[in-house]
Coordinates of C-alpha atoms in Angstrom, one line a residue:
Chain A
M20 CA 118.5 103.3 147.9
N21 CA 119.4 105.4 151.0
A22 CA 122.3 107.6 151.0
C23 CA 124.9 108.1 153.0
D24 CA 126.3 111.1 154.8
L25 CA 129.5 111.2 153.2
A26 CA 131.2 109.1 150.3
I27 CA 135.0 109.0 150.0
I28 CA 137.0 107.8 147.1
G29 CA 140.5 106.7 148.3
A30 CA 142.3 105.5 151.3
G31 CA 145.1 107.1 151.1
P32 CA 146.2 109.8 154.7
A33 CA 143.6 112.6 153.7
G34 CA 140.5 109.4 152.8
M35 CA 141.2 107.7 155.9
A36 CA 141.4 110.6 158.2
A37 CA 138.3 112.2 156.7
A38 CA 136.6 108.6 157.1
T39 CA 137.8 108.6 161.0
E40 CA 136.5 112.0 161.7
A41 CA 133.3 112.1 160.2
A42 CA 132.1 108.8 161.2
N43 CA 133.4 109.5 164.9
A44 CA 131.1 113.0 164.3
G45 CA 128.6 110.0 163.9
L46 CA 128.1 110.3 160.0
S47 CA 127.7 107.6 157.9
V48 CA 130.1 106.7 155.8
I49 CA 131.3 105.1 153.0
L50 CA 135.0 104.5 151.8
L51 CA 135.7 103.1 148.6
D52 CA 139.6 101.8 147.7
E53 CA 141.1 100.2 144.8
Q54 CA 143.8 98.4 146.7
P55 CA 143.2 95.8 149.0
A56 CA 144.4 97.4 151.9
P57 CA 143.9 101.1 153.5
G58 CA 146.8 103.3 153.4
G59 CA 146.9 105.0 149.7
Q60 CA 150.3 104.9 147.9
I61 CA 151.8 106.6 150.5
Y62 CA 151.4 104.4 153.5
R63 CA 150.9 101.2 150.8
G64 CA 151.3 98.0 152.5
I65 CA 151.3 99.9 156.0
E66 CA 149.2 97.2 157.6
T67 CA 150.9 94.4 156.7
V68 CA 155.0 95.3 155.9
P69 CA 157.4 93.2 158.2
E70 CA 158.4 95.6 161.3
E71 CA 162.4 96.0 160.0
R72 CA 161.1 96.9 156.3
R73 CA 158.8 99.8 157.9
K74 CA 162.1 101.0 160.6
L75 CA 164.4 101.3 157.2
L76 CA 161.2 103.0 154.8
G77 CA 161.6 105.6 157.9
P78 CA 159.0 107.4 160.6
D79 CA 157.6 109.4 158.2
Y80 CA 156.4 106.0 156.5
G81 CA 155.6 104.2 159.8
K82 CA 153.2 107.2 160.4
G83 CA 151.0 106.3 158.7
L84 CA 149.9 103.2 160.9
S85 CA 148.1 104.8 163.1
I86 CA 146.1 106.6 160.9
A87 CA 144.8 103.0 159.4
Q88 CA 144.4 101.9 162.6
A89 CA 142.2 104.3 163.6
F90 CA 140.1 104.4 160.8
R91 CA 139.7 100.4 161.2
A92 CA 138.9 101.4 164.7
S93 CA 135.9 103.6 163.6
N94 CA 132.5 102.9 162.3
A95 CA 133.2 104.2 158.5
T96 CA 132.2 100.9 155.8
Y97 CA 134.9 99.9 154.1
I98 CA 134.9 98.9 150.8
P99 CA 138.6 98.1 149.3
E100 CA 139.5 96.8 145.6
A101 CA 136.8 99.1 144.6
T102 CA 137.3 100.4 141.4
V103 CA 135.3 103.4 140.9
W104 CA 134.2 103.7 137.1
N105 CA 131.1 106.4 137.3
I106 CA 130.2 109.2 139.6
N107 CA 126.5 110.6 138.5
P108 CA 125.7 114.6 139.2
D109 CA 123.3 113.0 141.6
L110 CA 125.9 112.0 143.0
S111 CA 125.6 108.2 143.1
I112 CA 128.7 106.1 142.3
D113 CA 129.3 102.8 140.0
Y114 CA 131.9 101.0 141.1
S115 CA 133.2 97.5 140.4
R116 CA 134.2 94.8 142.6
N117 CA 135.1 90.9 142.3
G118 CA 133.4 90.5 138.6
G119 CA 130.5 92.6 139.4
S120 CA 129.4 95.9 139.7
S121 CA 127.4 97.8 142.3
Q122 CA 126.1 101.5 143.3
I123 CA 126.2 103.4 146.3
S124 CA 124.7 107.0 146.8
T125 CA 125.8 109.6 149.2
R126 CA 124.9 113.1 150.3
H127 CA 128.6 114.3 150.1
L128 CA 131.3 113.4 148.0
L129 CA 134.8 113.8 149.1
I130 CA 137.6 113.0 146.2
A131 CA 140.6 111.8 147.6
T132 CA 142.5 110.1 144.7
G133 CA 145.5 112.2 145.7
A134 CA 148.3 112.3 143.0
V135 CA 150.1 110.6 139.8
E136 CA 153.6 111.0 138.4
R137 CA 154.1 114.3 136.3
P138 CA 154.3 113.2 132.4
T139 CA 158.2 113.4 131.9
P140 CA 158.6 112.8 127.8
M141 CA 161.8 112.0 127.2
P142 CA 163.9 110.6 124.7
G143 CA 163.5 106.4 125.4
W144 CA 160.9 107.0 128.5
T145 CA 158.4 104.2 127.0
L146 CA 161.3 101.5 127.2
P147 CA 160.9 98.2 129.4
G148 CA 163.1 99.2 132.4
V149 CA 162.0 102.4 132.8
T150 CA 159.8 103.3 135.3
T151 CA 158.4 106.4 137.6
A152 CA 160.3 106.9 140.7
G153 CA 157.2 106.2 142.7
A154 CA 157.2 102.8 141.2
L155 CA 159.8 101.7 142.8
Q156 CA 159.0 103.0 145.8
I157 CA 155.9 100.8 146.1
L158 CA 158.2 97.9 144.4
L159 CA 160.3 98.4 148.0
K160 CA 157.2 99.5 150.4
A161 CA 154.7 97.0 149.3
H162 CA 157.1 94.1 148.3
G163 CA 160.7 94.3 149.5
G164 CA 162.1 94.5 146.1
V165 CA 165.1 96.8 145.3
G166 CA 167.5 97.1 142.5
D167 CA 171.2 96.6 141.9
D168 CA 171.6 98.9 139.0
V169 CA 169.4 102.0 139.8
V170 CA 169.5 105.0 137.9
L171 CA 167.4 108.2 139.6
V172 CA 166.8 110.8 136.9
G173 CA 164.8 114.4 138.1
S174 CA 164.0 116.4 140.1
G175 CA 161.8 116.6 143.6
P176 CA 162.3 115.8 147.5
L177 CA 160.6 111.9 146.1
L178 CA 164.2 111.0 144.6
Y179 CA 166.7 112.1 147.0
L180 CA 163.8 110.2 149.5
L181 CA 163.6 107.0 147.7
A182 CA 167.6 107.1 147.4
Q183 CA 167.4 107.0 151.1
Q184 CA 165.6 104.2 151.2
M185 CA 167.3 102.5 148.8
I186 CA 170.7 102.7 150.4
E187 CA 168.9 101.8 154.3
A188 CA 167.7 98.7 151.8
G189 CA 171.0 97.7 150.9
G190 CA 170.5 98.3 147.7
P191 CA 171.7 102.3 146.7
P192 CA 171.3 103.9 143.6
K193 CA 173.9 103.9 141.4
A194 CA 173.3 107.6 140.2
I195 CA 171.5 110.2 141.1
I196 CA 171.2 112.5 137.7
E197 CA 169.7 116.0 138.9
T198 CA 168.0 118.3 136.2
I199 CA 167.6 121.2 138.4
D200 CA 168.6 124.2 136.3
R201 CA 171.0 126.0 138.2
S202 CA 168.4 130.1 138.2
H203 CA 166.2 127.6 140.3
Y204 CA 168.0 127.9 143.4
L205 CA 168.3 131.6 143.4
K206 CA 164.4 131.8 142.9
A207 CA 163.7 129.1 145.8
A208 CA 166.4 131.3 148.2
R209 CA 163.6 133.6 148.2
H210 CA 160.8 131.5 150.0
L211 CA 163.8 130.9 152.3
P212 CA 162.5 133.1 155.1
R213 CA 158.4 131.1 155.1
A214 CA 160.3 128.0 154.1
L215 CA 162.1 128.2 157.7
S216 CA 159.1 128.2 159.6
A217 CA 158.9 124.7 158.8
L218 CA 162.2 123.7 159.8
S219 CA 161.8 120.2 160.8
Y220 CA 161.4 119.5 156.6
L221 CA 164.1 121.1 156.0
R222 CA 166.2 119.7 158.4
K223 CA 165.0 116.2 157.0
G224 CA 165.8 117.5 153.5
M225 CA 169.5 118.1 154.5
A226 CA 169.9 114.9 156.7
M227 CA 168.6 113.0 153.2
M228 CA 171.4 114.8 151.1
R229 CA 174.0 114.0 153.8
Q230 CA 173.1 110.6 153.9
I231 CA 173.2 109.3 150.0
R232 CA 176.8 111.6 149.9
R233 CA 177.7 109.3 153.1
A234 CA 176.6 106.2 151.0
G235 CA 179.2 107.4 147.2
V236 CA 176.7 107.4 145.4
P237 CA 177.5 109.6 142.4
H238 CA 175.3 112.5 142.1
Y239 CA 175.5 114.5 138.6
T240 CA 173.9 118.1 138.9
G241 CA 172.2 120.2 136.0
A242 CA 171.6 117.4 133.5
R243 CA 170.1 118.3 129.9
D244 CA 169.4 116.1 127.3
I245 CA 168.7 113.5 128.5
R246 CA 167.8 110.1 126.8
I247 CA 167.5 106.7 127.8
E248 CA 169.1 104.4 125.4
G249 CA 168.2 100.9 124.4
A250 CA 167.4 98.4 121.9
Q251 CA 164.4 96.6 123.2
R252 CA 164.9 97.6 127.2
A253 CA 166.6 99.7 128.9
E254 CA 170.6 99.9 128.5
A255 CA 171.9 103.1 129.2
V256 CA 171.3 107.1 130.4
C257 CA 172.9 109.6 128.3
F258 CA 173.2 113.5 129.4
S259 CA 175.1 116.2 129.1
A260 CA 176.4 118.3 132.7
H261 CA 178.3 121.3 132.8
G262 CA 179.9 120.6 129.4
R263 CA 180.5 117.1 129.4
A264 CA 178.9 114.4 128.2
H265 CA 177.8 111.3 129.9
R266 CA 176.8 107.9 129.6
I267 CA 176.0 105.2 132.8
E268 CA 175.1 101.8 131.5
T269 CA 171.3 100.4 134.0
T270 CA 169.0 98.3 133.0
S271 CA 166.6 100.4 135.6
V272 CA 166.0 103.7 135.2
A273 CA 163.7 105.8 137.6
L274 CA 162.1 108.9 136.6
H275 CA 160.5 111.7 138.6
Q276 CA 159.3 115.5 138.4
G277 CA 157.7 115.8 140.8
V278 CA 153.7 114.7 141.7
V279 CA 150.4 116.3 140.2
P280 CA 146.8 116.3 140.9
N281 CA 144.8 112.8 139.3
Q282 CA 142.1 115.4 137.8
Q283 CA 140.3 112.0 136.3
A284 CA 137.1 112.0 138.7
T285 CA 137.3 116.2 139.2
R286 CA 136.8 116.9 135.4
L287 CA 134.4 114.1 135.1
L288 CA 132.1 115.7 137.8
G289 CA 132.2 119.0 135.9
C290 CA 134.4 121.0 138.7
D291 CA 135.8 124.0 137.7
H292 CA 140.0 124.0 137.8
V293 CA 143.0 126.1 137.7
W294 CA 146.2 126.6 136.6
S295 CA 148.9 126.9 139.1
E296 CA 151.9 128.7 137.8
S297 CA 153.8 127.8 140.7
Q298 CA 153.1 123.9 140.6
R299 CA 153.0 123.6 136.8
C300 CA 149.9 121.4 137.1
F301 CA 146.1 122.1 137.0
I302 CA 144.3 122.1 140.7
P303 CA 140.3 122.0 141.5
K304 CA 139.1 125.0 142.6
L305 CA 137.9 125.0 146.0
D306 CA 136.7 127.2 149.1
A307 CA 138.7 127.3 152.4
F308 CA 136.8 123.9 153.5
F309 CA 137.9 121.9 150.6
E310 CA 134.3 122.7 148.5
S311 CA 134.5 122.2 145.0
S312 CA 132.5 124.8 142.2
V313 CA 129.7 121.0 142.4
E314 CA 128.2 121.4 145.5
N315 CA 128.7 118.9 148.2
V316 CA 131.6 117.8 146.0
F317 CA 135.2 118.4 148.0
V318 CA 138.9 117.3 147.5
A319 CA 141.4 116.9 150.0
G320 CA 145.1 115.1 150.0
D321 CA 147.6 115.8 147.0
G322 CA 144.6 115.8 144.5
A323 CA 143.6 119.5 145.8
G324 CA 146.8 120.7 145.2
I325 CA 150.1 119.2 146.2
A326 CA 151.4 119.3 149.8
G327 CA 152.2 116.0 151.0
A328 CA 150.8 113.4 153.3
N329 CA 150.3 115.3 156.5
S330 CA 148.6 118.7 155.3
A331 CA 146.6 115.5 153.2
E332 CA 145.5 114.0 156.7
I333 CA 145.0 117.5 158.2
R334 CA 142.8 118.3 154.8
G335 CA 140.9 115.3 155.0
R336 CA 139.6 115.9 159.1
I337 CA 138.6 119.5 157.3
V338 CA 136.1 118.4 155.3
A339 CA 135.1 115.8 157.3
L340 CA 134.1 118.7 160.2
R341 CA 132.7 120.6 157.3
V342 CA 130.6 118.1 156.1
A343 CA 129.4 117.6 159.8
Q344 CA 128.5 121.0 160.0
K345 CA 126.5 121.6 156.8
L346 CA 125.0 118.6 158.5
G347 CA 123.8 120.6 161.5
D348 CA 126.9 120.5 164.0
D349 CA 129.2 123.4 164.9
K350 CA 132.3 122.5 164.3
G351 CA 133.6 126.1 163.6
T352 CA 136.4 126.0 166.6
Q353 CA 137.9 122.6 165.5
I354 CA 138.1 123.8 161.7
R355 CA 139.4 126.8 162.4
A356 CA 142.4 125.1 164.6
L357 CA 143.3 122.9 161.5
Q358 CA 143.2 125.7 159.3
K359 CA 145.9 127.5 161.2
K360 CA 148.0 123.5 161.5
L361 CA 147.6 123.5 157.8
S362 CA 148.9 127.0 156.8
R363 CA 152.1 125.8 159.2
D364 CA 152.5 123.0 157.4
E365 CA 152.3 124.3 154.0
A366 CA 154.6 126.9 154.9
I367 CA 157.6 124.7 153.0
R368 CA 155.5 124.6 149.6
P369 CA 156.4 127.4 147.8
F370 CA 160.4 126.8 148.1
L371 CA 160.0 123.3 147.1
E372 CA 157.6 124.1 144.3
T373 CA 160.2 126.5 143.6
L374 CA 163.2 124.8 143.6
Y375 CA 161.8 121.7 142.0
A376 CA 160.0 123.2 139.5
P377 CA 159.8 120.4 136.5
S378 CA 162.4 120.5 133.9
D379 CA 161.7 122.7 130.4
E380 CA 162.8 119.7 128.5
V381 CA 160.0 117.3 129.9
M382 CA 157.5 120.5 129.6
V383 CA 158.2 121.0 126.4
P384 CA 159.7 117.7 124.8
H385 CA 161.3 117.5 121.0
D386 CA 159.5 117.0 118.5
D387 CA 160.4 112.9 118.0
V388 CA 159.6 112.1 121.6
L389 CA 156.7 110.1 122.1
V390 CA 154.1 112.1 124.7
C391 CA 150.8 109.8 124.2
R392 CA 152.6 106.1 125.6
C393 CA 149.2 104.7 124.6
E394 CA 148.5 105.9 120.7
E395 CA 152.4 106.7 120.4
V396 CA 151.7 110.7 119.3
T397 CA 154.9 112.2 118.8
A398 CA 155.0 116.3 120.5
G399 CA 156.2 117.3 116.8
A400 CA 152.9 115.4 115.8
I401 CA 151.0 117.6 118.4
R402 CA 152.5 120.8 117.4
E403 CA 151.3 120.2 113.7
A404 CA 147.9 119.5 114.3
V405 CA 148.2 122.7 116.3
D406 CA 149.2 124.6 113.4
L407 CA 147.0 123.1 111.1
G408 CA 144.3 124.6 113.5
A409 CA 143.6 122.9 116.3
P410 CA 142.8 125.0 119.4
G411 CA 143.1 122.6 122.3
P412 CA 143.8 119.1 123.8
N413 CA 140.0 117.3 122.6
Q414 CA 140.9 119.0 119.5
I415 CA 144.1 116.8 119.1
K416 CA 142.6 113.8 120.8
S417 CA 140.2 113.7 117.7
F418 CA 143.0 114.1 115.3
L419 CA 145.8 111.9 116.6
R420 CA 143.9 110.1 118.9
S421 CA 146.5 111.0 121.7
G422 CA 144.5 110.3 125.6
M423 CA 142.5 107.7 123.7
G424 CA 144.3 105.0 124.9
P425 CA 143.8 102.4 127.6
C426 CA 145.3 105.4 130.6
Q427 CA 142.6 107.5 129.4
G428 CA 144.9 110.6 129.0
R429 CA 146.7 110.2 133.0
M430 CA 149.9 109.8 131.2
C431 CA 149.7 112.5 128.7
G432 CA 147.3 114.5 129.6
L433 CA 149.3 117.6 131.1
A434 CA 152.1 117.4 128.8
V435 CA 150.0 117.7 125.4
S436 CA 148.3 120.9 127.3
S437 CA 151.5 122.5 128.5
I438 CA 152.7 121.6 124.5
I439 CA 149.8 123.0 122.7
A440 CA 150.0 126.1 125.3
E441 CA 153.4 126.9 124.4
R442 CA 153.2 126.4 120.7
R443 CA 150.0 128.5 120.9
K444 CA 151.6 130.7 123.3
E445 CA 148.9 131.1 125.4
N446 CA 148.5 129.7 129.5
P447 CA 147.9 126.6 129.7
Q448 CA 144.3 128.1 131.5
S449 CA 142.8 129.4 128.6
I450 CA 144.1 125.6 126.9
G451 CA 142.2 123.6 129.3
Y452 CA 142.3 119.7 129.3
Y453 CA 141.2 116.7 128.1
R454 CA 137.4 116.3 128.8
L455 CA 137.0 113.0 130.3
R456 CA 133.9 110.7 130.4
P457 CA 132.5 107.5 132.1
P458 CA 133.7 105.0 132.5
L459 CA 136.5 106.0 134.5
K460 CA 139.0 103.1 134.2
P461 CA 138.1 100.4 131.4
L462 CA 135.6 97.7 132.5
L463 CA 134.5 94.2 131.7
L464 CA 131.0 94.3 129.6
S465 CA 130.6 91.6 132.1
E466 CA 130.8 94.0 134.9
L467 CA 128.9 96.1 133.8
A468 CA 125.9 93.6 132.9
Q469 CA 126.3 93.0 136.4
L470 CA 125.2 96.0 137.9
E471 CA 123.2 95.7 141.4
R472 CA 121.5 98.7 142.1
E473 CA 121.7 97.9 145.9
P474 CA 124.1 99.1 148.1
T475 CA 126.6 96.9 149.4
R476 CA 126.9 97.8 152.7
D477 CA 127.1 94.6 154.5
E478 CA 130.0 93.5 152.4
P479 CA 132.8 91.9 155.3
L480 CA 135.8 94.4 155.9
Chain B
M17 CA 167.9 93.0 138.4
F18 CA 165.6 94.0 141.1
K19 CA 165.9 91.3 144.3
R20 CA 163.7 91.0 147.8
I21 CA 165.3 92.3 150.7
N22 CA 164.3 89.4 152.8
A23 CA 163.4 85.6 151.7
P24 CA 159.2 85.6 151.6
K25 CA 158.2 83.8 155.1
N26 CA 154.7 82.9 154.6
G27 CA 155.1 80.1 152.1
K28 CA 155.2 80.9 148.2
V29 CA 152.1 81.5 145.4
S30 CA 153.3 79.7 142.4
F31 CA 151.9 80.6 139.0
T32 CA 153.2 81.1 135.2
F33 CA 154.3 83.5 132.7
E34 CA 154.4 82.3 129.3
G35 CA 154.7 79.0 130.3
R36 CA 157.7 79.7 132.3
S37 CA 156.8 78.9 136.4
I38 CA 157.3 81.7 138.2
D39 CA 157.5 81.5 142.6
A40 CA 156.2 84.6 144.1
A41 CA 155.2 85.9 148.2
P42 CA 151.9 86.0 149.1
G43 CA 151.0 90.0 149.0
D44 CA 152.8 90.1 145.4
T45 CA 150.4 91.7 142.5
V46 CA 151.2 89.7 139.3
A47 CA 153.6 92.6 138.1
S48 CA 155.8 92.7 141.5
A49 CA 156.1 89.2 141.1
L50 CA 157.1 89.2 137.0
M51 CA 159.4 92.2 137.9
L52 CA 161.5 90.2 141.0
A53 CA 161.6 87.2 138.5
G54 CA 163.3 89.3 136.2
E55 CA 160.9 89.8 133.7
T56 CA 160.7 93.2 131.9
H57 CA 158.7 92.8 128.7
F58 CA 154.8 92.5 130.1
R59 CA 153.1 93.9 126.4
D60 CA 153.9 94.4 122.8
T61 CA 151.9 97.9 122.0
P62 CA 149.1 97.8 119.3
V63 CA 150.1 100.9 117.2
S64 CA 154.4 99.4 116.6
Q65 CA 154.3 96.1 118.9
S66 CA 156.9 97.8 120.4
Q67 CA 158.0 96.2 124.1
R68 CA 156.9 97.7 127.1
G69 CA 156.1 96.9 130.7
P70 CA 155.3 98.2 134.0
F71 CA 156.0 102.0 134.2
C72 CA 154.0 103.5 138.1
L73 CA 153.0 100.6 139.3
M74 CA 149.8 101.8 140.9
G75 CA 147.2 101.4 138.3
V76 CA 148.1 104.8 136.1
C77 CA 149.8 103.7 133.3
F78 CA 148.1 100.9 131.8
E79 CA 151.7 99.8 130.4
C80 CA 151.8 96.5 132.4
L81 CA 148.4 95.2 130.8
V82 CA 148.9 91.2 130.2
E83 CA 146.5 88.5 129.7
I84 CA 145.8 86.7 132.7
D85 CA 144.0 83.2 132.3
G86 CA 142.6 84.0 128.9
V87 CA 141.1 86.8 130.0
P88 CA 143.3 90.6 127.9
N89 CA 143.9 93.9 129.2
R90 CA 144.4 92.7 133.0
Q91 CA 146.6 95.4 134.4
A92 CA 149.1 93.2 136.4
C93 CA 150.1 96.0 139.2
M94 CA 146.4 95.5 140.3
V95 CA 146.0 92.1 140.3
A96 CA 147.1 89.9 143.1
V97 CA 148.9 86.5 142.0
R98 CA 146.8 83.3 142.4
E99 CA 148.5 79.6 142.8
G100 CA 147.8 78.2 139.4
M101 CA 147.1 81.3 137.1
S102 CA 148.4 81.6 133.9
V103 CA 149.7 84.7 132.4
R104 CA 150.7 86.2 129.3
R105 CA 151.9 88.7 127.2
Q106 CA 149.4 91.1 125.2
K107 CA 150.7 90.5 122.1
G108 CA 149.7 94.2 119.9
A109 CA 146.1 94.4 119.3
I110 CA 143.4 92.1 120.0
G111 CA 141.9 91.0 116.9
V112 CA 138.4 89.3 116.4
E113 CA 138.5 86.2 115.2
I114 CA 136.4 85.6 112.2
E115 CA 135.6 82.3 110.5

């Protein structure tokens, strides 16, 4: 089988930009993505969204169109609706598509699988009607759907962006319940001088806040002891704020405590990860060109540490040029220029990370809160297993089945590592994370049985 | 309740959920179509048979698992609607029929 120069997993800003840049530099490129169209989650539906909806979603979303168009115009081979379920150490990649499986082989791999929502374990978070904030944004972007009594709960820029987009779409949230601790403001202020060099982000943030205020959306700050009530589905959010108890009736609760790198593929390949104290998550260990501890495996986009869509695109380009350089092209000047641009774009991050640090309530949930949604394992059960001597997530997994359900630990992994760390009074770095094995996603036996060993370059684009 | 901000323009796709007929828009996933039709209960968990519905809508959480045309464990948020498809709730653990 002929190996391509660069295979990319994920068609978000990082993946699309890397594919375009690499193909334009003359490299053979294959991009695999799970969705039917390019864009990733941030630019979901960007090619097909009706113009009026694109406008109400805002210019930052609209920016994705030119990136997608450039990618379509490039010579990169694009394989949509492809679910990657294994990556071998020799960088051959198994994926399923249309009910069968295929394999491609590559000399360099870029993992551009982006971010997932941080797990937000709290009482009632498994009730139907409770979603992530990202889910409601996807419903609006890709399908033009908006709720009529949505209550947004948590912390992070996405909450305000979603509120703004819902207001524009004619379905303003019923309330915003913010969990930011007052101490965060003081700590974040220290990072303001650097953030000022990214003034456009600060301005955008303030404009969003103003619009939410003008729309008259009730905005609660300093919320604690949050729980979602309901017999068979969400009926109300209860919380206390500034010494008062509140109860807001709703059928739709959207949770958000920031996003974290999707670690599934990098963990599978055995890449080294480091615990980021400021982002409160694991990040793959990368060099200045986003190459991981596994040679020829790169990570770009939010999977390389949360930095947003603009940085994702720049990181993707840096990886493409670095791969071209490794193959003998001198791209040093271009890479240095992009690195400079990236450092400017990332200047806002320390401020945002400090201000919107996840609340302790979700990092250290109460004993009776379900942490592993699939296998229904509580925080208390995890602590009990730690007390019995389980030293890390993999032993907890054997004891309790947490992380062994269909989501394969995607929804509980970070929370489980954090709970163990807190109980053992250690840093999550020394606790580590679930060991991941193929298949990366559940697949049918028939998909496995129909594994073709031939590449599928001639598939329709 | 979730509503579409604009009526779909390019025709419709009809399928059934638990025998009830649902009209979806082309480009909908099974999950988006069901949410926009007012459905929230997609499955019962295998452990406690408690009700669950879509959580992430991006293929990560596996909460929206349904049975589509007899095949269980399909992620409703990752499958595009097709005319005439039959979707059912996934009820708890999948048993093996022994004669």
